[in-house]
Tab-separated table of C-alpha atoms in Angstrom:
chain	number	residue	atom	x	y	z
A	24	UNK	CA	-45.638	-12.770	27.296
A	25	UNK	CA	-45.989	-9.817	29.663
A	26	UNK	CA	-45.333	-6.290	28.523
A	27	UNK	CA	-41.945	-5.918	30.268
A	28	UNK	CA	-40.615	-9.179	28.830
A	29	UNK	CA	-41.807	-8.254	25.344
A	30	UNK	CA	-40.186	-4.833	25.607
A	31	UNK	CA	-36.887	-6.285	26.832
A	32	UNK	CA	-36.878	-8.811	23.989
A	33	UNK	CA	-37.526	-6.048	21.486
A	34	UNK	CA	-34.662	-4.013	22.942
A	35	UNK	CA	-32.299	-6.968	22.560
A	36	UNK	CA	-33.385	-7.645	18.977
A	37	UNK	CA	-33.126	-3.979	17.998
A	38	UNK	CA	-29.714	-3.706	19.693
A	39	UNK	CA	-28.374	-6.681	17.744
A	40	UNK	CA	-29.744	-5.276	14.493
A	41	UNK	CA	-28.125	-1.918	15.294
A	42	UNK	CA	-24.822	-3.722	15.946
A	43	UNK	CA	-25.018	-5.428	12.557
A	44	UNK	CA	-25.606	-2.084	10.842
A	45	UNK	CA	-22.680	-0.440	12.652
A	46	UNK	CA	-20.393	-3.374	11.848
A	47	UNK	CA	-21.150	-3.223	8.099
A	48	UNK	CA	-18.707	-0.426	7.106
A	49	UNK	CA	-16.121	-1.796	9.545
A	50	UNK	CA	-16.124	-5.393	8.306
A	51	UNK	CA	-17.859	-5.471	4.903
A	52	UNK	CA	-16.048	-8.730	4.071
A	53	UNK	CA	-18.267	-10.486	6.630
A	54	UNK	CA	-21.285	-9.471	4.548
A	55	UNK	CA	-19.685	-10.221	1.171
A	56	UNK	CA	-19.705	-6.494	0.383
A	57	UNK	CA	-15.997	-5.673	0.596
A	58	UNK	CA	-15.793	-5.207	-3.191
A	59	UNK	CA	-18.880	-2.990	-3.322
A	60	UNK	CA	-18.715	0.813	-3.293
A	61	UNK	CA	-18.617	2.632	-0.867
A	62	UNK	CA	-17.428	-0.117	1.471
A	63	UNK	CA	-14.245	-0.804	-0.511
A	64	UNK	CA	-13.190	2.806	-0.046
A	65	UNK	CA	-14.421	3.319	3.518
A	66	UNK	CA	-12.778	0.224	5.017
A	67	UNK	CA	-9.358	1.713	4.223
A	68	UNK	CA	-9.940	3.908	7.275
A	69	UNK	CA	-11.035	1.138	9.654
A	70	UNK	CA	-8.904	2.325	12.622
A	71	UNK	CA	-10.476	5.775	12.473
A	72	UNK	CA	-13.953	4.267	12.139
A	73	UNK	CA	-13.381	2.123	15.235
A	74	UNK	CA	-12.580	5.250	17.235
A	75	UNK	CA	-15.812	6.862	16.027
A	76	UNK	CA	-17.771	3.728	16.922
A	77	UNK	CA	-16.266	3.712	20.423
A	78	UNK	CA	-17.215	7.369	20.915
A	79	UNK	CA	-20.728	6.580	19.657
A	80	UNK	CA	-21.087	3.700	22.104
A	81	UNK	CA	-19.915	5.792	25.042
A	82	UNK	CA	-22.336	8.578	24.123
A	83	UNK	CA	-25.210	6.089	23.920
A	84	UNK	CA	-24.613	5.038	27.542
A	85	UNK	CA	-26.286	8.273	28.649
A	86	UNK	CA	-29.604	6.968	27.364
A	87	UNK	CA	-30.905	4.163	29.582
A	88	UNK	CA	-32.976	2.577	26.811
A	89	UNK	CA	-29.896	2.384	24.575
A	90	UNK	CA	-27.513	0.713	26.997
A	91	UNK	CA	-27.744	-2.788	25.533
A	92	UNK	CA	-26.928	-1.419	22.081
A	93	UNK	CA	-24.226	0.784	23.611
A	94	UNK	CA	-22.589	-2.197	25.274
A	95	UNK	CA	-22.570	-4.182	22.048
A	96	UNK	CA	-21.129	-1.276	20.069
A	97	UNK	CA	-18.416	-0.643	22.663
A	98	UNK	CA	-17.567	-4.344	22.661
A	99	UNK	CA	-17.297	-4.255	18.851
A	100	UNK	CA	-14.927	-1.284	19.010
A	101	UNK	CA	-12.751	-2.846	21.722
A	102	UNK	CA	-12.502	-6.201	19.947
A	103	UNK	CA	-11.698	-4.418	16.697
A	104	UNK	CA	-9.036	-2.359	18.431
A	105	UNK	CA	-7.553	-5.512	19.911
A	106	UNK	CA	-7.278	-7.061	16.465
A	107	UNK	CA	-5.382	-3.972	15.285
A	108	UNK	CA	-2.982	-3.914	18.253
A	109	UNK	CA	-0.195	-5.938	16.563
A	110	UNK	CA	0.198	-3.131	14.025
A	111	UNK	CA	1.417	-0.936	16.881
A	112	UNK	CA	3.094	-3.357	19.260
A	113	UNK	CA	5.078	-5.620	16.924
A	114	UNK	CA	8.870	-5.303	16.928
A	115	UNK	CA	11.450	-5.791	14.189
A	116	UNK	CA	13.235	-9.136	14.128
A	117	UNK	CA	17.011	-8.810	14.598
A	118	UNK	CA	18.672	-9.940	11.355
A	119	UNK	CA	20.251	-13.355	11.840
A	120	UNK	CA	23.627	-14.442	10.534
A	121	UNK	CA	23.712	-15.139	6.836
A	122	UNK	CA	21.619	-12.106	5.872
A	123	UNK	CA	22.405	-8.661	4.491
A	124	UNK	CA	20.539	-5.392	4.905
A	125	UNK	CA	18.737	-3.662	2.066
A	126	UNK	CA	17.155	-0.223	2.243
A	127	UNK	CA	14.007	0.249	0.163
A	128	UNK	CA	12.330	3.575	-0.586
A	129	UNK	CA	8.902	4.302	-2.058
A	130	UNK	CA	8.017	7.767	-3.312
A	131	UNK	CA	4.841	8.425	-5.299
A	132	UNK	CA	5.757	11.693	-7.030
A	133	UNK	CA	2.176	12.539	-8.083
A	134	UNK	CA	2.924	12.661	-11.798
A	135	UNK	CA	5.875	14.983	-11.264
A	136	UNK	CA	4.161	17.192	-8.702
A	137	UNK	CA	6.695	16.298	-6.029
A	138	UNK	CA	9.819	18.438	-5.876
A	139	UNK	CA	12.622	16.360	-7.500
A	140	UNK	CA	15.124	18.096	-5.242
A	141	UNK	CA	13.274	16.962	-2.113
A	142	UNK	CA	13.142	13.380	-3.377
A	143	UNK	CA	16.857	13.538	-4.198
A	144	UNK	CA	17.615	14.835	-0.689
A	145	UNK	CA	15.875	11.820	0.849
A	146	UNK	CA	17.841	9.482	-1.402
A	147	UNK	CA	21.095	11.249	-0.563
A	148	UNK	CA	20.392	11.117	3.166
A	149	UNK	CA	19.324	7.461	3.357
A	150	UNK	CA	21.202	5.864	0.411
A	151	UNK	CA	18.463	3.324	-0.432
A	152	UNK	CA	19.389	0.306	-2.538
A	153	UNK	CA	16.174	0.625	-4.546
A	154	UNK	CA	13.800	3.554	-5.023
A	155	UNK	CA	10.303	2.802	-6.347
A	156	UNK	CA	8.826	5.893	-8.017
A	157	UNK	CA	5.141	5.491	-8.909
A	158	UNK	CA	3.810	8.153	-11.312
A	159	UNK	CA	7.338	9.157	-12.395
A	160	UNK	CA	7.782	9.454	-16.143
A	161	UNK	CA	11.220	9.450	-17.752
A	162	UNK	CA	11.758	13.196	-17.394
A	163	UNK	CA	10.877	13.204	-13.700
A	164	UNK	CA	13.146	10.247	-13.019
A	165	UNK	CA	15.983	11.957	-14.839
A	166	UNK	CA	15.440	15.215	-12.915
A	167	UNK	CA	15.838	13.274	-9.678
A	168	UNK	CA	18.914	11.456	-10.992
A	169	UNK	CA	20.515	14.753	-12.016
A	170	UNK	CA	20.502	15.914	-8.383
A	171	UNK	CA	22.088	12.774	-6.939
A	172	UNK	CA	25.562	14.248	-6.963
A	173	UNK	CA	28.225	11.642	-6.275
A	174	UNK	CA	25.712	8.777	-6.080
A	175	UNK	CA	25.437	6.153	-8.780
A	176	UNK	CA	22.028	4.711	-9.598
A	177	UNK	CA	20.687	2.834	-12.591
A	178	UNK	CA	17.334	4.182	-13.739
A	179	UNK	CA	14.477	2.599	-15.650
A	180	UNK	CA	10.896	3.592	-16.499
A	181	UNK	CA	7.948	1.453	-17.572
A	182	UNK	CA	4.840	3.255	-18.774
A	183	UNK	CA	1.721	1.165	-19.397
A	184	UNK	CA	-0.257	3.690	-21.455
A	185	UNK	CA	-0.471	7.376	-22.294
A	186	UNK	CA	-1.698	8.384	-18.836
A	187	UNK	CA	0.927	9.969	-16.570
A	188	UNK	CA	-0.081	7.878	-13.564
A	189	UNK	CA	0.604	4.689	-15.519
A	190	UNK	CA	4.342	5.407	-15.470
A	191	UNK	CA	6.468	3.716	-12.838
A	192	UNK	CA	10.176	4.385	-12.480
A	193	UNK	CA	12.889	2.823	-10.403
A	194	UNK	CA	16.383	3.747	-9.277
A	195	UNK	CA	18.723	0.927	-8.290
A	196	UNK	CA	22.038	1.495	-6.555
A	197	UNK	CA	25.052	0.591	-8.688
A	198	UNK	CA	26.285	-1.384	-5.672
A	199	UNK	CA	23.734	-4.068	-6.578
A	200	UNK	CA	25.655	-4.713	-9.763
A	201	UNK	CA	24.562	-5.147	-13.353
A	202	UNK	CA	20.871	-5.759	-12.701
A	203	UNK	CA	18.248	-6.493	-15.335
A	204	UNK	CA	14.971	-4.599	-15.727
A	205	UNK	CA	11.816	-6.203	-17.085
A	206	UNK	CA	8.039	-6.386	-16.624
A	207	UNK	CA	5.200	-8.775	-17.332
A	208	UNK	CA	3.442	-7.517	-20.442
A	209	UNK	CA	0.185	-8.336	-22.146
A	210	UNK	CA	0.143	-9.537	-25.738
A	211	UNK	CA	-1.783	-6.539	-26.962
A	212	UNK	CA	1.229	-5.010	-28.719
A	213	UNK	CA	3.123	-1.868	-27.992
A	214	UNK	CA	1.482	1.488	-27.998
A	215	UNK	CA	4.840	3.008	-28.842
A	216	UNK	CA	8.235	1.312	-28.982
A	217	UNK	CA	10.042	4.361	-27.637
A	218	UNK	CA	8.966	6.853	-25.028
A	219	UNK	CA	8.739	10.541	-25.895
A	220	UNK	CA	11.801	12.786	-25.499
A	221	UNK	CA	14.221	9.876	-25.324
A	222	UNK	CA	16.915	8.604	-27.637
A	223	UNK	CA	17.195	4.945	-26.658
A	224	UNK	CA	14.695	2.068	-26.770
A	225	UNK	CA	14.055	0.226	-23.521
A	226	UNK	CA	16.288	-2.776	-23.928
A	227	UNK	CA	16.583	-3.374	-20.192
A	228	UNK	CA	20.281	-2.519	-19.992
A	229	UNK	CA	21.249	-0.512	-16.900
A	230	UNK	CA	22.210	3.112	-17.271
A	231	UNK	CA	20.930	6.593	-16.545
A	232	UNK	CA	19.256	6.915	-19.953
A	233	UNK	CA	17.648	3.475	-20.003
A	234	UNK	CA	13.896	3.549	-20.457
A	235	UNK	CA	11.125	1.065	-20.854
A	236	UNK	CA	8.636	0.897	-23.701
A	237	UNK	CA	5.132	2.295	-23.495
A	238	UNK	CA	3.395	-1.043	-23.345
A	239	UNK	CA	0.463	-2.425	-21.379
A	240	UNK	CA	1.666	-4.567	-18.520
A	241	UNK	CA	-0.268	-7.231	-16.637
A	242	UNK	CA	-1.001	-4.501	-14.115
A	243	UNK	CA	-3.009	-1.477	-15.191
A	244	UNK	CA	-0.120	0.811	-14.260
A	245	UNK	CA	3.476	-0.020	-15.071
A	246	UNK	CA	5.604	-2.234	-12.870
A	247	UNK	CA	9.288	-3.118	-13.055
A	248	UNK	CA	10.935	-6.401	-12.073
A	249	UNK	CA	14.613	-6.149	-11.119
A	250	UNK	CA	16.773	-9.274	-11.101
A	251	UNK	CA	20.396	-10.310	-11.580
A	252	UNK	CA	23.473	-8.420	-10.530
A	253	UNK	CA	24.293	-9.041	-6.880
A	254	UNK	CA	20.701	-9.926	-6.025
A	255	UNK	CA	21.167	-13.672	-6.400
A	256	UNK	CA	17.734	-15.336	-6.372
A	257	UNK	CA	16.095	-12.201	-4.979
A	258	UNK	CA	13.793	-10.157	-7.199
A	259	UNK	CA	12.727	-6.579	-6.512
A	260	UNK	CA	9.505	-5.218	-7.987
A	261	UNK	CA	8.501	-1.560	-8.252
A	262	UNK	CA	4.710	-1.477	-8.322
A	263	UNK	CA	1.781	0.908	-8.558
A	264	UNK	CA	-1.670	-0.568	-8.030
A	265	UNK	CA	-4.809	0.812	-9.598
A	266	UNK	CA	-7.007	2.734	-7.124
A	267	UNK	CA	-10.393	1.309	-6.042
A	268	UNK	CA	-12.434	3.962	-7.800
A	269	UNK	CA	-16.204	3.415	-7.519
A	270	UNK	CA	-16.523	2.206	-11.126
A	271	UNK	CA	-13.178	0.404	-11.283
A	272	UNK	CA	-13.050	-1.898	-8.261
A	273	UNK	CA	-12.698	-4.868	-10.611
A	274	UNK	CA	-9.491	-3.426	-12.098
A	275	UNK	CA	-8.146	-2.779	-8.584
A	276	UNK	CA	-8.866	-6.387	-7.718
A	277	UNK	CA	-7.152	-7.639	-10.891
A	278	UNK	CA	-3.975	-5.759	-10.015
A	279	UNK	CA	-3.952	-7.327	-6.559
A	280	UNK	CA	-4.300	-10.733	-8.212
A	281	UNK	CA	-0.955	-10.079	-9.932
A	282	UNK	CA	0.563	-9.317	-6.530
A	283	UNK	CA	-0.897	-12.585	-5.273
A	284	UNK	CA	0.850	-14.448	-8.087
A	285	UNK	CA	4.162	-12.779	-7.204
A	286	UNK	CA	3.769	-13.712	-3.554
A	287	UNK	CA	2.926	-17.315	-4.406
A	288	UNK	CA	6.086	-17.766	-6.507
A	289	UNK	CA	9.113	-19.601	-5.165
A	290	UNK	CA	11.558	-16.708	-5.642
A	291	UNK	CA	12.248	-14.471	-2.617
A	292	UNK	CA	10.450	-11.273	-3.551
A	293	UNK	CA	10.200	-7.643	-2.468
A	294	UNK	CA	7.350	-5.558	-3.909
A	295	UNK	CA	7.619	-1.837	-3.167
A	296	UNK	CA	5.215	0.867	-4.191
A	297	UNK	CA	1.812	2.481	-3.916
A	298	UNK	CA	-0.637	-0.420	-3.626
A	299	UNK	CA	-3.746	1.756	-3.234
A	300	UNK	CA	-4.811	-0.794	-0.620
A	301	UNK	CA	-4.445	-1.230	3.115
A	302	UNK	CA	-4.185	-4.289	5.326
A	303	UNK	CA	-7.854	-3.690	6.138
A	304	UNK	CA	-8.783	-4.643	2.572
A	305	UNK	CA	-9.603	-8.340	2.371
A	306	UNK	CA	-8.310	-8.439	-1.220
A	307	UNK	CA	-4.935	-7.072	-0.133
A	308	UNK	CA	-4.659	-9.634	2.669
A	309	UNK	CA	-5.611	-12.356	0.186
A	310	UNK	CA	-2.912	-11.109	-2.185
A	311	UNK	CA	-0.287	-11.368	0.555
A	312	UNK	CA	-1.548	-14.823	1.489
A	313	UNK	CA	0.622	-17.009	3.705
A	314	UNK	CA	3.909	-16.102	2.061
A	315	UNK	CA	4.055	-12.285	2.125
A	316	UNK	CA	3.640	-9.483	4.633
A	317	UNK	CA	3.833	-5.703	4.675
A	318	UNK	CA	6.809	-4.327	6.580
A	319	UNK	CA	5.027	-1.430	8.333
A	320	UNK	CA	2.416	-3.412	10.297
A	321	UNK	CA	4.990	-6.155	10.959
A	322	UNK	CA	7.281	-3.821	12.929
A	323	UNK	CA	4.730	-1.778	14.885
A	324	UNK	CA	4.375	1.023	12.331
A	325	UNK	CA	1.057	0.012	10.825
A	326	UNK	CA	-0.572	3.294	11.804
A	327	UNK	CA	1.945	5.511	9.991
A	328	UNK	CA	-0.355	6.808	7.295
A	329	UNK	CA	1.115	7.608	3.898
A	330	UNK	CA	-1.927	9.098	2.167
A	331	UNK	CA	-3.386	11.672	1.895
A	332	UNK	CA	-0.286	13.530	3.086
A	333	UNK	CA	-2.027	16.910	3.230
A	334	UNK	CA	-4.384	15.748	5.997
A	335	UNK	CA	-3.649	15.562	9.720
A	336	UNK	CA	-1.899	12.408	10.906
A	337	UNK	CA	-5.093	10.905	12.351
A	338	UNK	CA	-6.843	11.069	8.982
A	339	UNK	CA	-4.248	9.234	6.899
A	340	UNK	CA	-4.036	5.588	5.958
A	341	UNK	CA	-1.161	3.371	4.861
A	342	UNK	CA	-1.434	2.493	1.179
A	343	UNK	CA	2.283	2.640	0.342
A	344	UNK	CA	3.961	-0.619	1.292
A	345	UNK	CA	7.119	-2.643	1.113
A	346	UNK	CA	5.897	-6.233	0.858
A	347	UNK	CA	8.325	-9.066	1.557
A	348	UNK	CA	8.044	-12.810	1.042
A	349	UNK	CA	9.183	-15.747	3.169
A	350	UNK	CA	12.835	-15.720	4.145
A	351	UNK	CA	13.069	-11.911	4.206
A	352	UNK	CA	12.887	-10.185	7.581
A	353	UNK	CA	11.330	-6.747	8.221
A	354	UNK	CA	13.374	-4.015	9.852
A	355	UNK	CA	12.773	-0.299	10.314
A	356	UNK	CA	9.877	1.557	8.682
A	357	UNK	CA	9.570	5.343	8.524
A	358	UNK	CA	7.689	7.909	6.464
A	359	UNK	CA	8.834	11.340	5.285
A	360	UNK	CA	7.168	14.418	3.855
A	361	UNK	CA	7.560	15.149	0.142
A	362	UNK	CA	6.630	18.646	-0.928
A	363	UNK	CA	4.199	18.631	-3.846
A	364	UNK	CA	2.957	15.040	-3.425
A	365	UNK	CA	-0.170	13.719	-1.759
A	366	UNK	CA	1.873	10.750	-0.484
A	367	UNK	CA	4.539	10.521	2.154
A	368	UNK	CA	7.725	8.744	1.176
A	369	UNK	CA	8.423	5.371	2.805
A	370	UNK	CA	11.915	4.172	3.723
A	371	UNK	CA	12.382	0.690	5.158
A	372	UNK	CA	15.219	-1.657	5.941
A	373	UNK	CA	14.904	-5.391	5.408
A	374	UNK	CA	17.209	-8.368	5.871
A	375	UNK	CA	17.573	-10.642	2.855
A	376	UNK	CA	19.553	-13.864	2.447
A	377	UNK	CA	23.124	-13.374	1.234
């Protein structure tokens, strides 16, 4: 083989190897590394990484010897961008006859760091049917309720353990009727049958003072399942997924397995909350499966980042979702600032069977 041919072959081989290295943080699931730190955390920002890869490829074009690698990297970025396009260019489906509209709100209050008055203002302005409040203990939920002048909501809190972030609260409009609150619990026994600073055990009856027990649920953080009332066969679930911390990716994955079980059930289901996962996580997509989808990406709002709220728009990612199962249609999706929280609030409309 002559020198020029050998050099050209080496350039091709090195360019392909470079492409494989660049693709690793973008698509770790292709390498079987999507559950390995740091790839689990980094892939949450795949859209931003694709922009950086495109800029890298364009910059490499200025070096003649790098142009094969540059072309491959640019192609990777463009193909990746094309795969993300539906998140921006999808439209809501007009609700057909035989459906009714529900408004769903998600507001991670950062353990009470969010201003209860600001959360109450959002509720007052948009009148959601259900408000999922990750990291809201009983006192925080009650502070929000106290400022909902003239509005009637049933409140409930489920706390999985002593940690503040394990508490999940929910507010359900009285217009949905006499709903029932519950959760899937482990058989490890209660930590405490009554939450601190309360006067009533969590029996599941609706009312402003209703609370849930401090008890470990099947998810690491508390979740609440709302059924009955005027919901018919529909069930609403307020959820907070465990974050994919470097040492706790397995726990994060276990929580998403619970979501997968909910999505695989026959009941029409809405799961609203902080999932600590994006549609770029293979485990989150597997949890949704064939029967569920996230409202934001389904209506062209997949790039509306919800966390971290204190960063510029381009550096946020969408980890707060309203997930809907078959038979439920996505509508509008919008995010709103909440003073004191590192999350933006999410308010969506969906069409559910009557």
